[in-house]
Amino acid sequence: MVATTTLPTAHGVFALHGYRDLRTGAEHLALISPRGLAASGEAPLVRLHSECLTGDALGSRRCDCGRQLDQSLALIADQGGVVVYLRGHEGRGVGLLAKLSAYALQDEGADTVDAQILLGLPVDAREYGAAAAILAAEGVLRVELLTNNPAKADGLRTAGIDITGLRPLVVAPNPDNLHYLSTKRDRMGHRLPATPVVCQGA
């Protein structure tokens, strides 16, 4: 841990711990719930949130990232746990400018998987060793993981974190991200509903 402070949010005051990955130099955050991690003996609720500037900060409707982050903070503020915010994961690990190039191909009809393949990029270049190290530094070796992405659970397990369960994190799609979410479900194995119940803005 490099730095620690508090972060007042719409969901309460989180303890904010800053970490630096000694291998890559990336700087990550752990946001600890106002209620703490968990009741004694229970696995805390944990969200690994991959950095998404366009979704988290700019309100992009192309993805569900910003709404997932807000929902995660609300749940963890209420129930205890930690949000690990992973920087260097922009565009599933290929970087911001590459993500924008992939968006341009999506505007021409490619889906999110094929766009990165057409650019000669990996579909998903993220790894979760840093997240596991942060959790271990916080004393967390067993978690209930808040995710739709089984690859995140696999990454934590590989790094020695025990996953007691997966809790889905589903937000209503909108016309701008419906195809993207369907692709994540159908081609990337994300656990998302087959038929959206509500499509915002439709």
Short mmCIF file of C-alpha atoms in Angstrom, two decimals:
data_model
loop_
_atom_site.label_atom_id
_atom_site.label_comp_id
_atom_site.label_asym_id
_atom_site.label_seq_id
_atom_site.Cartn_x
_atom_site.Cartn_y
_atom_site.Cartn_z
CA MET A 1 0.00 0.00 0.00
CA VAL A 2 1.39 3.38 -1.02
CA ALA A 3 -1.30 5.78 0.20
CA THR A 4 -4.48 5.73 2.26
CA THR A 5 -7.25 8.27 2.74
CA THR A 6 -11.05 8.48 2.77
CA LEU A 7 -13.40 9.06 -0.15
CA PRO A 8 -16.85 10.57 0.45
CA THR A 9 -19.25 9.29 -2.23
CA ALA A 10 -22.98 9.30 -2.91
CA HIS A 11 -23.02 5.88 -1.22
CA GLY A 12 -21.07 6.81 1.91
CA VAL A 13 -17.49 7.37 2.99
CA PHE A 14 -15.14 4.65 1.77
CA ALA A 15 -11.63 4.02 3.00
CA LEU A 16 -9.44 4.48 -0.08
CA HIS A 17 -6.16 2.56 -0.34
CA GLY A 18 -3.74 3.16 -3.19
CA TYR A 19 -1.41 0.45 -4.51
CA ARG A 20 1.33 0.34 -7.13
CA ASP A 21 2.08 -2.79 -9.13
CA LEU A 22 5.85 -3.21 -8.83
CA ARG A 23 5.93 -5.24 -12.05
CA THR A 24 3.98 -2.92 -14.37
CA GLY A 25 3.94 0.39 -12.49
CA ALA A 26 0.13 0.55 -12.73
CA GLU A 27 -1.61 2.27 -9.83
CA HIS A 28 -4.73 0.60 -8.45
CA LEU A 29 -7.33 1.38 -5.77
CA ALA A 30 -9.13 -0.55 -3.07
CA LEU A 31 -12.34 1.08 -1.83
CA ILE A 32 -13.36 -0.41 1.50
CA SER A 33 -17.03 -0.23 2.47
CA PRO A 34 -18.14 2.15 5.22
CA ARG A 35 -19.32 -1.07 6.93
CA GLY A 36 -15.88 -2.65 6.68
CA LEU A 37 -15.02 -5.83 4.84
CA ALA A 38 -17.45 -8.41 6.26
CA ALA A 39 -18.79 -9.96 9.43
CA SER A 40 -16.30 -12.22 11.16
CA GLY A 41 -15.82 -15.49 9.29
CA GLU A 42 -17.81 -14.43 6.23
CA ALA A 43 -16.38 -13.98 2.75
CA PRO A 44 -16.68 -10.28 1.85
CA LEU A 45 -18.45 -9.08 -1.27
CA VAL A 46 -15.78 -8.06 -3.80
CA ARG A 47 -15.97 -6.28 -7.14
CA LEU A 48 -12.97 -6.23 -9.48
CA HIS A 49 -13.69 -3.22 -11.68
CA SER A 50 -11.62 -2.73 -14.81
CA GLU A 51 -10.80 0.88 -15.62
CA CYS A 52 -13.10 2.37 -18.27
CA LEU A 53 -12.61 6.11 -18.76
CA THR A 54 -15.42 6.45 -21.27
CA GLY A 55 -17.94 4.57 -19.14
CA ASP A 56 -16.84 5.44 -15.61
CA ALA A 57 -16.04 9.14 -16.09
CA LEU A 58 -17.72 10.25 -19.32
CA GLY A 59 -21.04 8.43 -19.05
CA SER A 60 -20.70 6.44 -22.28
CA ARG A 61 -23.75 4.39 -23.23
CA ARG A 62 -21.69 2.02 -25.40
CA CYS A 63 -20.93 -0.16 -22.36
CA ASP A 64 -22.36 -0.95 -18.92
CA CYS A 65 -19.17 -0.13 -16.99
CA GLY A 66 -20.18 3.13 -15.34
CA ARG A 67 -23.51 1.78 -14.15
CA GLN A 68 -21.86 -1.42 -12.91
CA LEU A 69 -19.36 0.64 -10.91
CA ASP A 70 -22.13 2.72 -9.33
CA GLN A 71 -24.21 -0.37 -8.54
CA SER A 72 -21.16 -2.09 -7.05
CA LEU A 73 -20.39 0.85 -4.78
CA ALA A 74 -24.02 0.96 -3.64
CA LEU A 75 -24.16 -2.77 -2.85
CA ILE A 76 -20.80 -2.85 -1.10
CA ALA A 77 -21.56 0.29 0.89
CA ASP A 78 -24.72 -1.42 2.14
CA GLN A 79 -23.37 -4.94 2.71
CA GLY A 80 -19.66 -4.51 3.38
CA GLY A 81 -16.78 -5.51 1.16
CA VAL A 82 -14.33 -3.92 -1.25
CA VAL A 83 -14.21 -2.58 -4.79
CA VAL A 84 -10.79 -3.12 -6.37
CA TYR A 85 -10.41 -0.58 -9.19
CA LEU A 86 -7.88 -1.91 -11.69
CA ARG A 87 -6.11 0.63 -13.85
CA GLY A 88 -4.38 -0.45 -17.05
CA HIS A 89 -7.45 -2.51 -17.98
CA GLU A 90 -8.85 0.04 -20.44
CA GLY A 91 -10.33 -1.67 -23.49
CA ARG A 92 -9.98 -5.09 -21.84
CA GLY A 93 -6.30 -4.37 -21.39
CA VAL A 94 -5.37 -3.04 -24.85
CA GLY A 95 -5.41 0.66 -23.92
CA LEU A 96 -7.59 3.71 -24.47
CA LEU A 97 -6.57 4.63 -28.02
CA ALA A 98 -6.85 1.04 -29.21
CA LYS A 99 -10.31 0.93 -27.65
CA LEU A 100 -11.30 4.03 -29.63
CA SER A 101 -10.05 2.37 -32.83
CA ALA A 102 -12.15 -0.67 -31.95
CA TYR A 103 -15.16 1.60 -31.43
CA ALA A 104 -14.67 2.97 -34.96
CA LEU A 105 -14.80 -0.57 -36.35
CA GLN A 106 -17.91 -1.27 -34.28
CA ASP A 107 -19.50 1.81 -35.87
CA GLU A 108 -18.92 0.06 -39.22
CA GLY A 109 -20.63 -3.14 -38.05
CA ALA A 110 -18.00 -5.26 -36.28
CA ASP A 111 -18.82 -6.57 -32.83
CA THR A 112 -16.56 -5.95 -29.83
CA VAL A 113 -14.71 -9.25 -30.31
CA ASP A 114 -14.11 -8.98 -34.06
CA ALA A 115 -13.10 -5.32 -33.78
CA GLN A 116 -10.11 -6.19 -31.61
CA ILE A 117 -9.20 -9.18 -33.79
CA LEU A 118 -9.28 -6.96 -36.90
CA LEU A 119 -6.85 -4.60 -35.15
CA GLY A 120 -4.50 -7.49 -34.41
CA LEU A 121 -5.19 -7.20 -30.69
CA PRO A 122 -6.14 -9.78 -28.07
CA VAL A 123 -9.84 -9.98 -27.33
CA ASP A 124 -9.06 -9.72 -23.60
CA ALA A 125 -5.55 -8.96 -22.35
CA ARG A 126 -6.42 -8.47 -18.69
CA GLU A 127 -4.88 -10.43 -15.84
CA TYR A 128 -5.83 -10.40 -12.19
CA GLY A 129 -2.62 -11.10 -10.28
CA ALA A 130 -2.50 -7.52 -9.01
CA ALA A 131 -6.10 -7.78 -7.79
CA ALA A 132 -5.28 -10.95 -5.87
CA ALA A 133 -2.22 -9.30 -4.32
CA ILE A 134 -4.30 -6.30 -3.24
CA LEU A 135 -6.94 -8.53 -1.68
CA ALA A 136 -4.26 -10.50 0.16
CA ALA A 137 -2.73 -7.25 1.44
CA GLU A 138 -6.17 -6.31 2.79
CA GLY A 139 -6.37 -9.69 4.54
CA VAL A 140 -8.97 -11.06 2.13
CA LEU A 141 -8.35 -14.60 0.88
CA ARG A 142 -12.00 -15.71 0.47
CA VAL A 143 -14.52 -13.66 -1.50
CA GLU A 144 -18.02 -13.59 -2.91
CA LEU A 145 -17.31 -12.10 -6.32
CA LEU A 146 -19.65 -9.54 -7.85
CA THR A 147 -19.33 -10.23 -11.58
CA ASN A 148 -20.89 -11.62 -14.75
CA ASN A 149 -17.47 -12.63 -16.08
CA PRO A 150 -16.25 -16.13 -15.14
CA ALA A 151 -12.73 -15.19 -16.32
CA LYS A 152 -12.38 -12.86 -13.33
CA ALA A 153 -13.16 -15.71 -10.96
CA ASP A 154 -10.72 -17.97 -12.79
CA GLY A 155 -8.01 -15.32 -12.57
CA LEU A 156 -8.44 -14.91 -8.82
CA ARG A 157 -8.52 -18.66 -8.24
CA THR A 158 -5.31 -19.08 -10.20
CA ALA A 159 -3.70 -16.45 -7.96
CA GLY A 160 -4.79 -18.22 -4.77
CA ILE A 161 -8.05 -16.47 -3.82
CA ASP A 162 -10.94 -18.74 -2.78
CA ILE A 163 -14.22 -17.86 -4.53
CA THR A 164 -17.17 -18.86 -2.36
CA GLY A 165 -19.74 -17.74 -4.93
CA LEU A 166 -20.50 -15.48 -7.87
CA ARG A 167 -23.16 -12.80 -7.63
CA PRO A 168 -24.41 -11.37 -10.95
CA LEU A 169 -24.26 -7.65 -11.62
CA VAL A 170 -26.80 -6.94 -14.34
CA VAL A 171 -27.89 -3.47 -15.39
CA ALA A 172 -30.61 -2.72 -17.92
CA PRO A 173 -29.28 -2.38 -21.48
CA ASN A 174 -29.92 0.58 -23.74
CA PRO A 175 -30.07 0.78 -27.55
CA ASP A 176 -26.40 1.80 -27.72
CA ASN A 177 -25.01 -1.18 -25.79
CA LEU A 178 -27.49 -3.99 -26.43
CA HIS A 179 -25.39 -5.57 -29.21
CA TYR A 180 -22.21 -5.20 -27.12
CA LEU A 181 -23.80 -6.95 -24.13
CA SER A 182 -25.21 -9.70 -26.35
CA THR A 183 -21.73 -10.28 -27.77
CA LYS A 184 -20.22 -10.51 -24.29
CA ARG A 185 -22.84 -13.12 -23.44
CA ASP A 186 -22.70 -15.13 -26.65
CA ARG A 187 -18.99 -14.95 -27.53
CA MET A 188 -17.20 -14.23 -24.23
CA GLY A 189 -19.17 -16.36 -21.79
CA HIS A 190 -20.54 -13.57 -19.62
CA ARG A 191 -23.53 -14.55 -17.50
CA LEU A 192 -26.16 -12.19 -18.83
CA PRO A 193 -29.88 -12.65 -19.52
CA ALA A 194 -30.76 -14.17 -22.89
CA THR A 195 -33.56 -11.65 -23.39
CA PRO A 196 -33.37 -8.20 -21.81
CA VAL A 197 -36.44 -7.34 -19.77
CA VAL A 198 -35.97 -3.58 -20.06
CA CYS A 199 -34.13 -1.65 -22.73
CA GLN A 200 -33.61 1.90 -21.51
CA GLY A 201 -34.33 4.58 -24.05
CA ALA A 202 -36.02 2.20 -26.47
#
